[in-house]
Coordinates of C-alpha atoms and ligand atoms in Angstrom, one line a residue:
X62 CA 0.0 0.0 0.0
X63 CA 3.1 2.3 -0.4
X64 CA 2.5 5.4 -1.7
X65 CA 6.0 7.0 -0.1
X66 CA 7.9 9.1 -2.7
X67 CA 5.6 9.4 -5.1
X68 CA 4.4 12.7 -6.4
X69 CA 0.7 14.2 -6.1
X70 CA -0.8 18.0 -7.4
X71 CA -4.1 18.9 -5.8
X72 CA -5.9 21.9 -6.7
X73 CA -7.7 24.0 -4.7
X74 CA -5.4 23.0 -1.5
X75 CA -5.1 26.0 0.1
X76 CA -8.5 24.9 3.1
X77 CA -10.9 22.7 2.9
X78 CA -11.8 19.5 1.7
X79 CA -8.3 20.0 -0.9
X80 CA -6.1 20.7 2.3
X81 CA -7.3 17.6 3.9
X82 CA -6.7 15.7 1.3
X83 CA -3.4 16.8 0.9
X84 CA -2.1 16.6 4.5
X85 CA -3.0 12.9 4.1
X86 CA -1.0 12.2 1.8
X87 CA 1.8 13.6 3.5
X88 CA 1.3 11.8 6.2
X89 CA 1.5 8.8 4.1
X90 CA 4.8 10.4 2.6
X91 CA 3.7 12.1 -1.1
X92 CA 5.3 14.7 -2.0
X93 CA 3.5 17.6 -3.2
X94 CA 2.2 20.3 -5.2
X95 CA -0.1 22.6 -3.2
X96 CA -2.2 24.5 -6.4
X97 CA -4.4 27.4 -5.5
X98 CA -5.3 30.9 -7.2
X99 CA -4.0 32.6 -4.3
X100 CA 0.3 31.6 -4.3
X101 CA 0.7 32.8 -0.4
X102 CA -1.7 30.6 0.6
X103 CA -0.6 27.5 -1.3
X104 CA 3.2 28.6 -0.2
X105 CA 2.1 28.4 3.7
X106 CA -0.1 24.9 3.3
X107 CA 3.0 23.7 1.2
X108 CA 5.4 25.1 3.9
X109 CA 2.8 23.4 7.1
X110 CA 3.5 19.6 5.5
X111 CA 6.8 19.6 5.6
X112 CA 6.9 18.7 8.9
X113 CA 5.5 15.1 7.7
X114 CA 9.3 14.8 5.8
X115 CA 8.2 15.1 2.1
X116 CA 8.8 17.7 -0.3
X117 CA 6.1 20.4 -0.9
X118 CA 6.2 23.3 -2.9
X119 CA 3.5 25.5 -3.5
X120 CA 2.1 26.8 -7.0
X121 CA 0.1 29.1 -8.3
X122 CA -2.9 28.0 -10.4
X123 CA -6.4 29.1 -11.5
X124 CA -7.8 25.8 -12.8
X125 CA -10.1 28.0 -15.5
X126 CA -7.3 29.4 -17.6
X127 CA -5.4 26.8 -19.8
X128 CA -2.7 29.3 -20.1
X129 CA -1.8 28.9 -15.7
X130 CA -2.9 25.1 -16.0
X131 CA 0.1 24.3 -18.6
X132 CA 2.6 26.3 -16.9
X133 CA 1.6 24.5 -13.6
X134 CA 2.1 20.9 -14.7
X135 CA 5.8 22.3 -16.9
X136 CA 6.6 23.6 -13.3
X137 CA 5.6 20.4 -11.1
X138 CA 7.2 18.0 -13.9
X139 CA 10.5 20.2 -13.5
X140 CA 10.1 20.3 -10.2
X141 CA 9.7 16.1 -9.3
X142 CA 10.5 14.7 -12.6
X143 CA 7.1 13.0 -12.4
X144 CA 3.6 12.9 -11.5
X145 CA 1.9 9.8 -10.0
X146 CA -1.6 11.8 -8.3
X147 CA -3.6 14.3 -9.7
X148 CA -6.8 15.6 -7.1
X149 CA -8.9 17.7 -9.1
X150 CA -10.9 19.0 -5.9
X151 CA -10.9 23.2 -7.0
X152 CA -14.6 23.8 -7.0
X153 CA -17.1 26.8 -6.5
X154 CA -20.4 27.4 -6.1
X155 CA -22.7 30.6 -8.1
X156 CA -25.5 29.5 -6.6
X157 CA -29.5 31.2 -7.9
X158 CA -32.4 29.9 -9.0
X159 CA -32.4 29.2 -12.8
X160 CA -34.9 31.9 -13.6
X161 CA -32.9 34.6 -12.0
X162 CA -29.3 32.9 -12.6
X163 CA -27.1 35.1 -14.5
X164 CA -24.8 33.7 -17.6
X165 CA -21.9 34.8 -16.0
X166 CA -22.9 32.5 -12.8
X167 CA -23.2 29.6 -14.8
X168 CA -20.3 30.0 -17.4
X169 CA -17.7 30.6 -14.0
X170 CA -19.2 27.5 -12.3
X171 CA -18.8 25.4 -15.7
X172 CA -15.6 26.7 -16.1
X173 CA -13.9 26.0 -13.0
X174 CA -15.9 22.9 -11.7
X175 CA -15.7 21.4 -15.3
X176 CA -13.5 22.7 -17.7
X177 CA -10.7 23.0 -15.1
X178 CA -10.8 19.0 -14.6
X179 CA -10.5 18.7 -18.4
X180 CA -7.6 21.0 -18.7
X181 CA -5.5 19.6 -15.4
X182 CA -6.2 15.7 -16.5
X183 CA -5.0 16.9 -20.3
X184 CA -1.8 17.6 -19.0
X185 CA -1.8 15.3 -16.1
X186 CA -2.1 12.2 -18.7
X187 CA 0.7 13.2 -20.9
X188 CA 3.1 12.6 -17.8
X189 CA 1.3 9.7 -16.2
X190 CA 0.9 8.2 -19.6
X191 CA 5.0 8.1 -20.2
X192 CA 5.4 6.9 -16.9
X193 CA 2.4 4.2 -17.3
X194 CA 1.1 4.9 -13.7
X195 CA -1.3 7.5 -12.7
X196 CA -4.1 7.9 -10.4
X197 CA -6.1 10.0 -11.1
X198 CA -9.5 11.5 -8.4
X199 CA -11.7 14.2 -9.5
X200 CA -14.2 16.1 -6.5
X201 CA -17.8 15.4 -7.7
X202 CA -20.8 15.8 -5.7
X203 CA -24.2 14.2 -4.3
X204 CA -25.4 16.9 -5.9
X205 CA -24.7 15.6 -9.1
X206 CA -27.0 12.3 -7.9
X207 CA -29.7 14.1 -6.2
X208 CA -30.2 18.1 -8.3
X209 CA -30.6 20.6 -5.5
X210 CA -32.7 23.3 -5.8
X211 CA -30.9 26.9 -6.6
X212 CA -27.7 24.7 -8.2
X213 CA -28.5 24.3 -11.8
X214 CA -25.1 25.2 -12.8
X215 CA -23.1 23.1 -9.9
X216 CA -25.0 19.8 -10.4
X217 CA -24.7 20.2 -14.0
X218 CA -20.2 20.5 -13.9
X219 CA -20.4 18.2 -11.0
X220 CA -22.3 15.5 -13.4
X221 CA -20.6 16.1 -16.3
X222 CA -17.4 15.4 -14.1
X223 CA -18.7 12.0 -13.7
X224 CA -18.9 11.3 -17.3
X225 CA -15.4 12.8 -17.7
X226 CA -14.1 10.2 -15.2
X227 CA -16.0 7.3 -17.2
X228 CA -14.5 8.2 -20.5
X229 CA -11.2 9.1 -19.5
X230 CA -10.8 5.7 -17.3
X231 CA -12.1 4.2 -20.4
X232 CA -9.1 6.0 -22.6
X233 CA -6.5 5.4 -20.1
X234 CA -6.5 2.0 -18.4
X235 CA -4.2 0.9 -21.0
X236 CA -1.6 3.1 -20.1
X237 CA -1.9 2.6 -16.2
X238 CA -4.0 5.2 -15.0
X239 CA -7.1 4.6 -13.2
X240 CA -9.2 7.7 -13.0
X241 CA -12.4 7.7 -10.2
X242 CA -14.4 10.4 -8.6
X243 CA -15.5 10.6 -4.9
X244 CA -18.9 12.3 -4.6
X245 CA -18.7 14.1 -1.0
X246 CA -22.6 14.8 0.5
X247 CA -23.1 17.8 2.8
X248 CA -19.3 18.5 4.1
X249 CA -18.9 21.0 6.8
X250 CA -15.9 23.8 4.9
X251 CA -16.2 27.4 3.8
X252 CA -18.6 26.7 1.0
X253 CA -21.4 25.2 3.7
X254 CA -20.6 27.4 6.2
X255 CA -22.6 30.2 4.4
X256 CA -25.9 28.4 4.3
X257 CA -28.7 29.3 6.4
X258 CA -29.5 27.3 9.6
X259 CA -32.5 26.4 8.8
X260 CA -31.0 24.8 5.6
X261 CA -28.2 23.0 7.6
X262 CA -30.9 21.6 9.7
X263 CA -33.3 20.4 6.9
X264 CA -30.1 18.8 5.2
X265 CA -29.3 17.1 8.4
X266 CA -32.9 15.5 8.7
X267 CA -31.8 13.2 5.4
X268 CA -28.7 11.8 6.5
X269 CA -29.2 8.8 8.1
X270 CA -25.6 8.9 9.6
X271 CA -27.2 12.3 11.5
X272 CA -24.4 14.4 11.2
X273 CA -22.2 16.9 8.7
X274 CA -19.2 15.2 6.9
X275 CA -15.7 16.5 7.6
X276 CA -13.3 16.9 5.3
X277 CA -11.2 14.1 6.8
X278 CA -14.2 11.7 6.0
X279 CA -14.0 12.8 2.2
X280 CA -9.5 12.2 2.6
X281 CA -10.0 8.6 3.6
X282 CA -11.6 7.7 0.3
X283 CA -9.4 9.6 -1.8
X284 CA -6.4 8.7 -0.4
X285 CA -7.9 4.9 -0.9
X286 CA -8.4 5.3 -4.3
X287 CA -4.8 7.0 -4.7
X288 CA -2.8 4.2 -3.0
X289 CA -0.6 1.6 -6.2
X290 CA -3.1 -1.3 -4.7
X291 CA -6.2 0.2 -5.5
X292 CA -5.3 -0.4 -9.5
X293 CA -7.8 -2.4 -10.0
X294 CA -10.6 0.1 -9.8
X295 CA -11.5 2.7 -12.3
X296 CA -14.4 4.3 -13.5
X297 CA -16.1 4.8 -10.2
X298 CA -17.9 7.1 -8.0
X299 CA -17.5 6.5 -4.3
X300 CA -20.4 8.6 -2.6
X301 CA -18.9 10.0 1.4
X302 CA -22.4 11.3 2.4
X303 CA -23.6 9.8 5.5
X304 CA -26.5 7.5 3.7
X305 CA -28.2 10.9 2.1
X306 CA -27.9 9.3 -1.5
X307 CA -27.8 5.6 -1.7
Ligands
NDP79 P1 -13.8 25.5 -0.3 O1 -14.5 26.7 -0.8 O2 -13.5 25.4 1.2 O3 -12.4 25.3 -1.0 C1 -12.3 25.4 -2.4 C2 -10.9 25.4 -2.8 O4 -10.8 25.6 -4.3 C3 -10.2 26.6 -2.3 O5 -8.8 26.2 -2.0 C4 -10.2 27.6 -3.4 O6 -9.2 28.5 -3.2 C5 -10.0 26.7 -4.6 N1 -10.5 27.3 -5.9 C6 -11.6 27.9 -6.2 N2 -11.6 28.2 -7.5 C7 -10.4 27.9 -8.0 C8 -9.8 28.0 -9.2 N3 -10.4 28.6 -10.3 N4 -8.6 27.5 -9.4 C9 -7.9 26.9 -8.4 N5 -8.4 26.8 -7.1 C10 -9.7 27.3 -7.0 O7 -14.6 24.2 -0.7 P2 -14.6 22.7 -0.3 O8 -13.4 22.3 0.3 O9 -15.9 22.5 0.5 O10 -14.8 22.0 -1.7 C11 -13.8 21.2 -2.3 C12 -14.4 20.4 -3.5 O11 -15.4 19.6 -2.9 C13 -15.2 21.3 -4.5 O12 -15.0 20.8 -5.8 C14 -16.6 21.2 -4.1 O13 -17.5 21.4 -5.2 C15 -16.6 19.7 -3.6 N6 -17.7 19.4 -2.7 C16 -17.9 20.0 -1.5 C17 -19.0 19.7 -0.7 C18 -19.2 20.4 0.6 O14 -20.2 20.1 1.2 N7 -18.3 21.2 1.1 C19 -20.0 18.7 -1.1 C20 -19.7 18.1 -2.4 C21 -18.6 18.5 -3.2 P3 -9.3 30.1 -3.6 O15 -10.7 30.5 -3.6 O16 -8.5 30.8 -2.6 O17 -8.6 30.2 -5.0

């Protein structure tokens, strides 16, 4: 189950569910790329894993423009030589009801949530597909599963992910990449913490599990699906939500 040494790039580290996922795999020994639009902030999360003894560095990228993307994964190749992990995790929400939700709320949504997975695994695959290993884990949602009201845009980049992952794993598996998504439920970071109570509260009432996930919870099955012996999966969705989709 030895993952030490190997080389993983997660965007969107800087807090959250990202961070969590990166800090376990430095505690399993990865070495890493911290990506995240703001470089100060991916520097310090970079500079906090250390302690764990592997190599972090942290780099600037905003997963919607191709232009940072390919500079990115030039730097991280230069950097370790190789890439074994990709997270694509780097999400937002635009959230409005579809009568009153603005083009420019759905097209930033699409374009980070959706188009930003195609663009990192374009240049992810070139590397991993050399090497002939890769594992690669892209941040859906239940959301994708379920709709929610006021998320037309969001369930419809976190869906599309899914097919991404399908076709992808489908393209790949010959060169030794396995490519999965993990569908996290109601998760307790910054983008949850701005919902109302009363929203919180209603969500709560259909989990069976009766609580919020933590971003730990959402780690444990990404780091699973990272690890060399989980090669035997691919094409998958793992849902973390507590029982709310089944
Ligand atoms: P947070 O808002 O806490 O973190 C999102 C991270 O993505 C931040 O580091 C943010 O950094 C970064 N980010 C946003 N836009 C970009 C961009 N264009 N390029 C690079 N980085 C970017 O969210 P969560 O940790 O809760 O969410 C992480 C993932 O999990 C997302 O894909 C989300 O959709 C998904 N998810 C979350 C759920 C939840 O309940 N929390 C449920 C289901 C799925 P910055 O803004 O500083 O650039």
């Amino acid at each position: 189950m030895d993952v030490r040494g190997q080389v993983g790039i997660i965007t969107g580290a800087t807090r959250g569910i990202g961070k969590a996922i990166a800090e376990g795999l430095a505690k399993n020994g990865v070495n890493l790329a911290i990506a995240g639009r703001n470089i100060d902030a991916a520097k310090e999360v970079a500079a906090a894993f250390t302690v764990f003894g592997v190599k972090a560095v942290g780099i600037k990228l905003d997963v919607s423009k191709p232009e940072d993307v390919i500079k990115a994964f030039e730097d991280v190749e230069k950097e370790f030589n190789r890439i074994d992990i990709l997270i694509n995790n780097a999400g937002i929400t635009k959230d409005g009801l579809l009568i009153r939700m603005r083009d420019e709320d759905w097209d930033s949504v699409i374009d980070t949530n959706l188009k930003g997975v195609f663009l990192c695994t374009r240049e992810a695959v070139k590397v991993m597909s050399r090497q002939r290993y890769g594992r690669i884990i892209n941040i859906t949602s239940v959301a994708a599963f379920m709709g929610n009201p006021g998320q037309t845009n969001y369930s419809a980049s976190k869906a599309g992910i899914v097919g991404l992952t399908k076709t992808v794993a489908r393209e790949y598996a010959v060169r030794g990449i396995t490519v999965n998504a993990v569908a996290p439920g109601f998760i307790q970071t910054a983008m949850t913490d701005v919902l109302s109570d009363r929203v919180k509260e209603d969500m709560k009432k259909i989990i069976p599990l009766g609580r919020f996930g933590t971003a730990e919870d959402v780690a444990n099955a990404v780091i699973f699906l990272a690890l060399p012996d989980s090669g035997y999966i691919t094409g998958q969705v793992i849902h973390v939500n507590g029982g709310m989709y089944m």
